[in-house]
């Protein structure tokens, strides 16, 4: 599972020029997200790309937003797996506790299993006892993790699609910046020749 994302220490950030501020709307953060972390990610992207024009600033802003989205998806995916871990514990307890239970007592056993799974989440001592009991039946942490991924496979596919989509869009924007810069470099000799010709013409006129 993914842990919290560690951000690098702040360095000298590239400040968005005032004439381009309209290109960068306020970030749309979710509850629990940190505006300082967002600005740190944005500053790191701006510093690496070093935009040189309005178009490049616009693309860099979109790349920073996509990078934040990808970080968000990873954090949410981790929290999702933590939620599904309780469900996996409940499912595994059900396999143990409800085996051979008479039909008349299955409803009571089901409630008891749900409460045990909730205790596992809320009570560290109960969690230790439950995990020891599961291990005695051959269900170690790896077995529980496998059950987590089985339970969450459909939602994990959604997150995988979101991450891949954001990554693809980010790569396309980076490629667009590189293409834009290569195009400018290809035009540079022509611009220099034109300026040189203009300078020669101006010199002859003065002579």
Coordinates of N, CA and C in Angstrom, one line a residue:
X1 N 0.8 -1.2 0.0 CA 0.0 0.0 0.0 C 0.9 1.2 0.0
X2 N 0.4 2.3 -0.5 CA 1.1 3.5 -0.6 C 1.0 4.3 0.7
X3 N 2.1 4.9 1.2 CA 2.1 5.7 2.4 C 1.9 7.2 2.0
X4 N 1.9 8.1 3.0 CA 1.8 9.5 2.7 C 3.0 10.0 1.8
X5 N 2.7 10.9 1.0 CA 3.7 11.4 0.0 C 4.5 12.5 0.8
X6 N 5.9 12.3 0.7 CA 6.8 13.3 1.3 C 7.2 14.3 0.3
X7 N 7.0 15.5 0.6 CA 7.4 16.6 -0.4 C 8.8 17.1 -0.1
X8 N 9.5 17.4 -1.2 CA 10.9 17.9 -1.0 C 10.9 19.3 -0.3
X9 N 12.0 19.6 0.4 CA 12.1 20.9 1.0 C 11.9 22.0 0.0
X10 N 11.3 23.1 0.4 CA 11.1 24.2 -0.6 C 12.4 24.8 -1.1
X11 N 12.5 25.1 -2.4 CA 13.6 25.8 -3.0 C 13.1 27.1 -3.5
X12 N 14.0 27.8 -4.2 CA 13.6 29.1 -4.8 C 12.5 28.8 -5.8
X13 N 11.3 29.3 -5.6 CA 10.2 29.0 -6.5 C 10.1 30.0 -7.6
X14 N 9.6 29.5 -8.8 CA 9.4 30.5 -9.9 C 8.0 31.1 -9.6
X15 N 7.9 32.4 -9.6 CA 6.7 33.1 -9.3 C 5.9 33.3 -10.6
X16 N 4.7 33.0 -10.6 CA 3.8 33.3 -11.8 C 3.8 34.8 -12.1
X17 N 4.2 35.2 -13.3 CA 4.2 36.6 -13.6 C 2.7 37.2 -13.5
X18 N 2.6 38.4 -13.0 CA 1.3 39.0 -12.8 C 0.4 39.0 -14.0
X19 N 1.0 39.2 -15.2 CA 0.2 39.2 -16.4 C -0.4 37.9 -16.8
X20 N 0.1 36.8 -16.1 CA -0.4 35.5 -16.4 C -1.3 34.9 -15.3
X21 N -1.5 35.7 -14.2 CA -2.3 35.2 -13.1 C -3.7 34.7 -13.4
X22 N -4.3 35.3 -14.5 CA -5.6 34.9 -14.9 C -5.6 33.5 -15.4
X23 N -4.4 33.0 -15.8 CA -4.4 31.6 -16.3 C -4.4 30.6 -15.2
X24 N -4.2 31.0 -14.0 CA -4.1 30.0 -12.9 C -5.2 30.3 -11.8
X25 N -6.3 29.6 -12.0 CA -7.4 29.8 -11.0 C -7.1 29.2 -9.7
X26 N -7.8 29.6 -8.6 CA -7.6 29.0 -7.3 C -7.8 27.5 -7.4
X27 N -6.9 26.7 -6.6 CA -7.1 25.3 -6.7 C -8.4 24.8 -6.0
X28 N -8.9 23.7 -6.6 CA -10.1 23.1 -6.0 C -9.7 21.9 -5.2
X29 N -9.5 22.1 -3.9 CA -9.0 21.1 -3.0 C -10.2 20.4 -2.4
X30 N -10.0 19.1 -2.0 CA -11.0 18.4 -1.3 C -10.7 18.5 0.2
X31 N -11.8 18.3 1.1 CA -11.6 18.4 2.5 C -10.4 17.5 2.9
X32 N -9.5 18.1 3.8 CA -8.4 17.3 4.3 C -7.1 17.5 3.5
X33 N -7.2 18.1 2.3 CA -6.1 18.4 1.5 C -5.4 19.7 1.9
X34 N -4.1 19.8 1.8 CA -3.3 20.9 2.3 C -2.9 21.9 1.2
X35 N -3.3 23.1 1.4 CA -3.0 24.1 0.3 C -1.5 24.4 0.2
X36 N -0.8 24.2 1.3 CA 0.7 24.4 1.3 C 1.3 23.3 0.5
X37 N 0.8 22.0 0.6 CA 1.3 20.9 -0.1 C 1.0 21.1 -1.6
X38 N -0.2 21.6 -1.9 CA -0.5 21.9 -3.3 C 0.5 22.9 -3.9
X39 N 0.7 24.0 -3.2 CA 1.6 25.0 -3.7 C 3.1 24.5 -3.9
X40 N 3.5 23.6 -3.0 CA 4.8 23.0 -3.1 C 4.9 22.1 -4.3
X41 N 3.9 21.3 -4.6 CA 3.9 20.5 -5.8 C 3.9 21.5 -7.1
X42 N 3.1 22.5 -7.0 CA 3.0 23.4 -8.2 C 4.4 24.1 -8.4
X43 N 5.0 24.6 -7.3 CA 6.3 25.3 -7.4 C 7.4 24.4 -8.0
X44 N 7.3 23.1 -7.5 CA 8.3 22.1 -8.1 C 8.2 21.9 -9.6
X45 N 6.9 21.8 -10.0 CA 6.7 21.7 -11.5 C 7.1 22.9 -12.2
X46 N 6.7 24.1 -11.7 CA 7.1 25.3 -12.4 C 8.6 25.5 -12.5
X47 N 9.3 25.1 -11.4 CA 10.8 25.2 -11.3 C 11.4 24.3 -12.4
X48 N 10.9 23.1 -12.5 CA 11.5 22.1 -13.5 C 11.2 22.6 -14.9
X49 N 10.0 23.0 -15.2 CA 9.6 23.3 -16.6 C 10.1 24.7 -17.0
X50 N 10.2 25.6 -16.0 CA 10.7 27.0 -16.3 C 10.0 27.6 -17.5
X51 N 8.6 27.8 -17.4 CA 7.9 28.4 -18.6 C 8.4 29.7 -19.0
X52 N 8.4 29.9 -20.4 CA 8.9 31.1 -21.0 C 7.9 31.9 -21.8
X53 N 6.7 31.4 -21.8 CA 5.6 32.2 -22.6 C 4.3 31.9 -21.9
X54 N 3.3 32.6 -22.4 CA 1.9 32.4 -21.9 C 1.5 30.9 -22.1
X55 N 1.7 30.4 -23.3 CA 1.4 29.1 -23.7 C 2.0 28.1 -22.7
X56 N 3.3 28.3 -22.5 CA 4.1 27.3 -21.6 C 3.6 27.4 -20.2
X57 N 3.2 28.7 -19.8 CA 2.7 28.8 -18.4 C 1.3 28.0 -18.3
X58 N 0.5 28.2 -19.3 CA -0.8 27.5 -19.3 C -0.6 26.0 -19.2
X59 N 0.3 25.5 -20.0 CA 0.6 24.0 -20.0 C 1.2 23.6 -18.7
X60 N 2.1 24.4 -18.1 CA 2.7 24.0 -16.9 C 1.7 24.0 -15.7
X61 N 0.7 24.9 -15.8 CA -0.3 25.0 -14.7 C -1.2 23.7 -14.8
X62 N -1.5 23.3 -16.0 CA -2.3 22.0 -16.2 C -1.5 20.8 -15.8
X63 N -0.2 20.8 -16.0 CA 0.7 19.7 -15.6 C 0.7 19.6 -14.1
X64 N 0.8 20.8 -13.4 CA 0.8 20.8 -12.0 C -0.5 20.3 -11.4
X65 N -1.6 20.7 -12.0 CA -2.9 20.2 -11.6 C -3.0 18.7 -11.7
X66 N -2.6 18.2 -12.9 CA -2.6 16.7 -13.1 C -1.7 16.0 -12.1
X67 N -0.6 16.6 -11.8 CA 0.3 15.9 -10.8 C -0.3 15.9 -9.4
X68 N -1.1 16.9 -9.1 CA -1.8 16.9 -7.8 C -2.9 15.9 -7.8
X69 N -3.6 15.8 -9.0 CA -4.7 14.8 -9.1 C -4.1 13.4 -8.9
X70 N -3.0 13.1 -9.5 CA -2.4 11.8 -9.3 C -2.0 11.5 -7.9
X71 N -1.5 12.5 -7.2 CA -1.2 12.3 -5.8 C -2.4 12.1 -5.0
X72 N -3.5 12.8 -5.3 CA -4.8 12.6 -4.7 C -5.3 11.2 -4.9
X73 N -5.3 10.7 -6.1 CA -5.7 9.4 -6.4 C -5.0 8.3 -5.6
X74 N -3.7 8.5 -5.4 CA -2.9 7.5 -4.7 C -3.3 7.5 -3.2
X75 N -3.5 8.7 -2.6 CA -3.9 8.8 -1.2 C -5.2 8.2 -1.0
X76 N -6.2 8.5 -1.9 CA -7.5 7.9 -1.8 C -7.5 6.4 -2.0
X77 N -6.7 5.9 -2.9 CA -6.6 4.5 -3.1 C -6.0 3.8 -1.8
X78 N -5.1 4.4 -1.1 CA -4.5 3.9 0.1 C -5.6 3.8 1.2
X79 N -6.4 4.9 1.3 CA -7.4 5.0 2.3 C -8.5 3.9 2.0
X80 N -8.8 3.8 0.7 CA -9.8 2.8 0.3 C -9.3 1.4 0.7
X81 N -8.0 1.1 0.5 CA -7.5 -0.3 0.9 C -7.6 -0.4 2.4
X82 N -7.4 0.6 3.2 CA -7.5 0.6 4.6 C -9.0 0.2 5.0
X83 N -9.9 0.8 4.3 CA -11.3 0.6 4.6 C -11.7 -0.9 4.2
X84 N -11.2 -1.3 3.1 CA -11.5 -2.7 2.7 C -10.8 -3.7 3.6
X85 N -9.8 -3.3 4.3 CA -9.1 -4.3 5.2 C -10.0 -4.7 6.3
X86 N -10.9 -3.8 6.8 CA -11.9 -4.2 7.8 C -12.8 -5.2 7.2
X87 N -13.2 -5.0 5.9 CA -14.1 -5.9 5.3 C -13.5 -7.3 5.1
X88 N -12.2 -7.2 4.8 CA -11.4 -8.5 4.7 C -11.4 -9.3 6.0
X89 N -11.1 -8.5 7.1 CA -11.1 -9.2 8.4 C -12.5 -9.8 8.7
X90 N -13.5 -9.0 8.4 CA -14.9 -9.5 8.6 C -15.2 -10.8 7.8
X91 N -14.7 -10.7 6.5 CA -15.0 -11.9 5.6 C -14.2 -13.1 6.2
X92 N -13.0 -12.9 6.6 CA -12.2 -14.0 7.1 C -12.8 -14.6 8.4
X93 N -13.2 -13.7 9.3 CA -13.8 -14.1 10.6 C -15.1 -14.9 10.3
X94 N -15.8 -14.5 9.2 CA -17.0 -15.2 8.9 C -16.7 -16.6 8.5
X95 N -15.6 -16.8 7.8 CA -15.3 -18.2 7.3 C -15.0 -19.1 8.5
X96 N -14.4 -18.5 9.6 CA -14.0 -19.2 10.7 C -15.2 -19.4 11.7
X97 N -15.9 -18.3 12.0 CA -16.9 -18.4 13.1 C -18.2 -19.0 12.7
X98 N -18.5 -18.9 11.4 CA -19.8 -19.3 10.9 C -19.8 -20.7 10.3
X99 N -18.6 -21.3 10.3 CA -18.5 -22.7 9.8 C -19.2 -23.7 10.7
X100 N -20.2 -24.4 10.2 CA -20.9 -25.4 11.0 C -22.0 -24.8 11.9
X101 N -22.3 -23.5 11.8 CA -23.3 -22.9 12.6 C -24.7 -23.3 12.2
X102 N -25.5 -23.7 13.1 CA -26.9 -24.1 12.7 C -27.7 -22.9 12.2
X103 N -28.6 -23.1 11.2 CA -29.3 -22.0 10.6 C -30.0 -21.1 11.6
X104 N -30.5 -21.6 12.7 CA -31.2 -20.8 13.7 C -30.3 -19.8 14.3
X105 N -29.0 -20.0 14.3 CA -28.0 -19.2 15.0 C -27.2 -18.3 14.1
X106 N -27.5 -18.4 12.8 CA -26.6 -17.7 11.8 C -26.7 -16.2 11.9
X107 N -27.9 -15.7 12.2 CA -28.1 -14.3 12.3 C -27.4 -13.7 13.4
X108 N -27.4 -14.4 14.6 CA -26.7 -14.0 15.8 C -25.2 -14.0 15.5
X109 N -24.7 -15.1 14.9 CA -23.3 -15.2 14.6 C -22.8 -14.1 13.6
X110 N -23.7 -13.8 12.6 CA -23.3 -12.7 11.7 C -23.1 -11.4 12.4
X111 N -24.0 -11.1 13.3 CA -23.9 -9.8 14.1 C -22.6 -9.8 14.9
X112 N -22.3 -11.0 15.5 CA -21.1 -11.1 16.4 C -19.9 -10.9 15.5
X113 N -19.9 -11.4 14.3 CA -18.7 -11.3 13.4 C -18.5 -9.8 13.0
X114 N -19.6 -9.1 12.7 CA -19.5 -7.7 12.3 C -19.0 -6.9 13.5
X115 N -19.5 -7.2 14.7 CA -19.0 -6.5 15.8 C -17.5 -6.7 16.1
X116 N -17.1 -8.0 15.9 CA -15.6 -8.3 16.0 C -14.8 -7.5 15.0
X117 N -15.3 -7.4 13.8 CA -14.5 -6.7 12.8 C -14.4 -5.2 13.1
X118 N -15.5 -4.7 13.7 CA -15.5 -3.3 14.1 C -14.5 -3.1 15.3
X119 N -14.5 -4.0 16.2 CA -13.6 -4.0 17.3 C -12.1 -4.0 16.8
X120 N -11.9 -4.8 15.8 CA -10.5 -4.8 15.2 C -10.1 -3.5 14.7
X121 N -11.0 -2.7 14.2 CA -10.7 -1.4 13.7 C -10.5 -0.4 14.8
X122 N -11.3 -0.5 15.8 CA -11.3 0.6 16.9 C -10.5 0.3 18.1
X123 N -10.2 -0.9 18.4 CA -9.6 -1.3 19.6 C -8.3 -2.1 19.3
X124 N -7.1 -1.5 19.6 CA -5.8 -2.1 19.3 C -5.6 -3.4 20.0
X125 N -6.1 -3.5 21.2 CA -5.9 -4.8 21.9 C -6.8 -5.9 21.3
X126 N -8.0 -5.5 20.9 CA -8.9 -6.5 20.3 C -8.3 -6.9 18.9
X127 N -7.7 -5.9 18.2 CA -7.1 -6.2 16.9 C -6.0 -7.2 17.0
X128 N -5.2 -7.0 18.1 CA -4.1 -8.0 18.3 C -4.6 -9.4 18.5
X129 N -5.6 -9.5 19.4 CA -6.2 -10.8 19.7 C -6.8 -11.4 18.4
X130 N -7.6 -10.6 17.7 CA -8.2 -11.2 16.5 C -7.2 -11.6 15.4
X131 N -6.1 -10.8 15.3 CA -5.1 -11.2 14.3 C -4.4 -12.5 14.7
X132 N -4.1 -12.6 16.0 CA -3.5 -13.8 16.5 C -4.4 -15.0 16.3
X133 N -5.7 -14.8 16.5 CA -6.7 -15.9 16.2 C -6.7 -16.3 14.8
X134 N -6.7 -15.3 13.9 CA -6.7 -15.6 12.5 C -5.4 -16.3 12.0
X135 N -4.3 -15.9 12.6 CA -3.0 -16.6 12.3 C -3.1 -18.1 12.7
X136 N -3.8 -18.4 13.8 CA -3.9 -19.8 14.3 C -4.6 -20.6 13.3
X137 N -5.4 -20.0 12.4 CA -6.2 -20.7 11.4 C -5.5 -20.6 10.0
X138 N -4.3 -20.0 10.0 CA -3.5 -19.9 8.8 C -3.8 -18.6 8.0
X139 N -4.4 -17.6 8.5 CA -4.7 -16.4 7.8 C -3.7 -15.3 8.4
X140 N -2.5 -15.2 7.8 CA -1.6 -14.2 8.2 C -1.9 -12.8 7.4
X141 N -1.0 -11.8 7.6 CA -1.3 -10.5 7.0 C -1.3 -10.6 5.5
X142 N -0.5 -11.5 4.9 CA -0.5 -11.6 3.5 C -1.8 -12.1 3.0
X143 N -2.4 -13.1 3.7 CA -3.7 -13.7 3.3 C -4.8 -12.6 3.4
X144 N -4.7 -11.8 4.5 CA -5.7 -10.7 4.6 C -5.5 -9.7 3.5
X145 N -4.3 -9.3 3.1 CA -4.0 -8.4 2.1 C -4.6 -8.9 0.7
X146 N -4.4 -10.2 0.5 CA -5.0 -10.8 -0.7 C -6.5 -10.7 -0.7
X147 N -7.1 -10.9 0.4 CA -8.6 -10.7 0.5 C -9.0 -9.3 0.3
X148 N -8.1 -8.3 0.8 CA -8.4 -6.9 0.5 C -8.5 -6.6 -1.0
X149 N -7.5 -7.1 -1.7 CA -7.5 -6.8 -3.2 C -8.6 -7.5 -3.9
X150 N -9.0 -8.7 -3.4 CA -10.1 -9.4 -4.0 C -11.4 -8.6 -3.8
X151 N -11.6 -8.1 -2.6 CA -12.8 -7.3 -2.3 C -12.8 -6.0 -3.0
X152 N -11.7 -5.3 -3.2 CA -11.6 -4.0 -3.8 C -11.2 -4.0 -5.2
X153 N -11.2 -5.1 -5.9 CA -10.7 -5.2 -7.3 C -11.4 -4.2 -8.2
X154 N -12.7 -4.1 -8.1 CA -13.4 -3.2 -9.1 C -13.1 -1.8 -8.9
X155 N -13.0 -1.4 -7.6 CA -12.7 0.1 -7.4 C -11.3 0.3 -7.7
X156 N -10.4 -0.6 -7.4 CA -9.0 -0.4 -7.7 C -8.8 -0.2 -9.2
X157 N -9.6 -0.9 -10.0 CA -9.5 -0.8 -11.5 C -9.9 0.6 -11.9
X158 N -10.9 1.2 -11.2 CA -11.3 2.6 -11.4 C -10.1 3.5 -11.2
X159 N -9.4 3.4 -10.0 CA -8.3 4.2 -9.7 C -7.2 4.1 -10.7
X160 N -6.9 2.8 -11.1 CA -5.9 2.6 -12.1 C -6.2 3.3 -13.4
X161 N -7.5 3.3 -13.8 CA -7.9 4.0 -15.0 C -7.7 5.6 -14.8
X162 N -8.0 6.1 -13.6 CA -7.9 7.5 -13.4 C -6.4 7.9 -13.4
X163 N -5.5 7.1 -12.8 CA -4.1 7.4 -12.7 C -3.5 7.3 -14.1
X164 N -3.9 6.3 -14.9 CA -3.3 6.2 -16.2 C -3.8 7.3 -17.1
X165 N -5.0 7.7 -17.0 CA -5.5 8.8 -17.8 C -4.8 10.1 -17.5
X166 N -4.6 10.4 -16.2 CA -3.9 11.6 -15.8 C -2.5 11.6 -16.2
X167 N -1.8 10.4 -16.1 CA -0.5 10.3 -16.5 C -0.3 10.5 -18.1
X168 N -1.2 10.0 -18.8 CA -1.2 10.1 -20.3 C -1.4 11.6 -20.7
X169 N -2.3 12.3 -20.0 CA -2.6 13.7 -20.3 C -1.3 14.5 -19.9
X170 N -0.7 14.2 -18.8 CA 0.5 14.9 -18.4 C 1.6 14.8 -19.4
X171 N 1.8 13.5 -19.9 CA 2.9 13.3 -20.9 C 2.6 14.0 -22.2
X172 N 1.3 14.1 -22.6 CA 1.0 14.8 -23.8 C 1.3 16.3 -23.6
X173 N 1.0 16.9 -22.5 CA 1.3 18.3 -22.2 C 2.8 18.6 -22.2
X174 N 3.6 17.7 -21.6 CA 5.0 17.8 -21.6 C 5.6 17.7 -23.0
X175 N 5.0 16.8 -23.8 CA 5.5 16.7 -25.2 C 5.1 18.0 -26.0
X176 N 4.0 18.5 -25.7 CA 3.6 19.8 -26.4 C 4.5 20.9 -26.0
X177 N 5.0 21.0 -24.8 CA 6.0 22.0 -24.4 C 7.3 21.8 -25.1
X178 N 7.7 20.5 -25.2 CA 9.0 20.2 -25.9 C 8.9 20.5 -27.4
X179 N 7.7 20.2 -28.0 CA 7.5 20.5 -29.4 C 7.6 22.0 -29.6
X180 N 6.9 22.7 -28.7 CA 6.9 24.2 -28.9 C 8.3 24.8 -28.8
X181 N 9.1 24.2 -27.9 CA 10.5 24.8 -27.8 C 11.3 24.4 -29.0
X182 N 11.2 23.1 -29.5 CA 11.9 22.7 -30.6 C 11.6 23.6 -31.8
X183 N 10.3 23.9 -32.0 CA 9.9 24.7 -33.1 C 10.5 26.1 -33.0
X184 N 10.6 26.7 -31.8 CA 11.2 28.0 -31.6 C 12.7 27.9 -32.0
X185 N 13.4 26.8 -31.5 CA 14.8 26.7 -31.8 C 15.0 26.5 -33.3
X186 N 14.1 25.8 -34.0 CA 14.2 25.7 -35.5 C 14.1 27.0 -36.2
X187 N 13.2 27.9 -35.6 CA 13.0 29.2 -36.3 C 14.1 30.2 -35.9
X188 N 14.9 29.9 -34.9 CA 15.9 30.9 -34.4 C 16.9 31.3 -35.5
X189 N 17.5 30.4 -36.3 CA 18.4 30.8 -37.3 C 17.7 31.8 -38.3
X190 N 16.5 31.5 -38.7 CA 15.8 32.4 -39.6 C 15.6 33.8 -39.0
X191 N 15.3 33.8 -37.7 CA 15.1 35.1 -37.0 C 16.4 35.9 -37.0
X192 N 17.5 35.1 -36.6 CA 18.8 35.8 -36.6 C 19.2 36.3 -37.9
X193 N 19.0 35.6 -39.0 CA 19.3 36.1 -40.3 C 18.5 37.3 -40.7
X194 N 17.2 37.3 -40.3 CA 16.4 38.4 -40.6 C 16.9 39.7 -39.9
X195 N 17.2 39.5 -38.6 CA 17.7 40.6 -37.8 C 19.1 41.1 -38.4
X196 N 19.9 40.2 -38.8 CA 21.2 40.6 -39.3 C 21.0 41.4 -40.6
X197 N 20.1 40.9 -41.5 CA 19.8 41.6 -42.7 C 19.3 43.0 -42.5
X198 N 18.4 43.1 -41.4 CA 17.8 44.4 -41.1 C 18.9 45.3 -40.6
X199 N 19.8 44.8 -39.8 CA 20.9 45.6 -39.3 C 21.8 46.1 -40.4
X200 N 22.1 45.2 -41.4 CA 23.0 45.6 -42.5 C 22.3 46.7 -43.3
X201 N 21.0 46.6 -43.5 CA 20.2 47.6 -44.3 C 20.2 48.9 -43.6
X202 N 20.1 48.8 -42.3 CA 20.1 50.1 -41.5 C 21.4 50.7 -41.5
X203 N 22.5 49.9 -41.5 CA 23.9 50.5 -41.5 C 24.1 51.2 -42.9
X204 N 23.7 50.5 -44.0 CA 23.9 51.1 -45.3 C 23.2 52.4 -45.5
X205 N 22.0 52.5 -44.9 CA 21.2 53.7 -45.0 C 21.9 54.9 -44.2
X206 N 22.5 54.5 -43.1 CA 23.2 55.5 -42.3 C 24.4 56.0 -43.0
X207 N 25.1 55.1 -43.7 CA 26.3 55.4 -44.5 C 26.0 56.3 -45.7

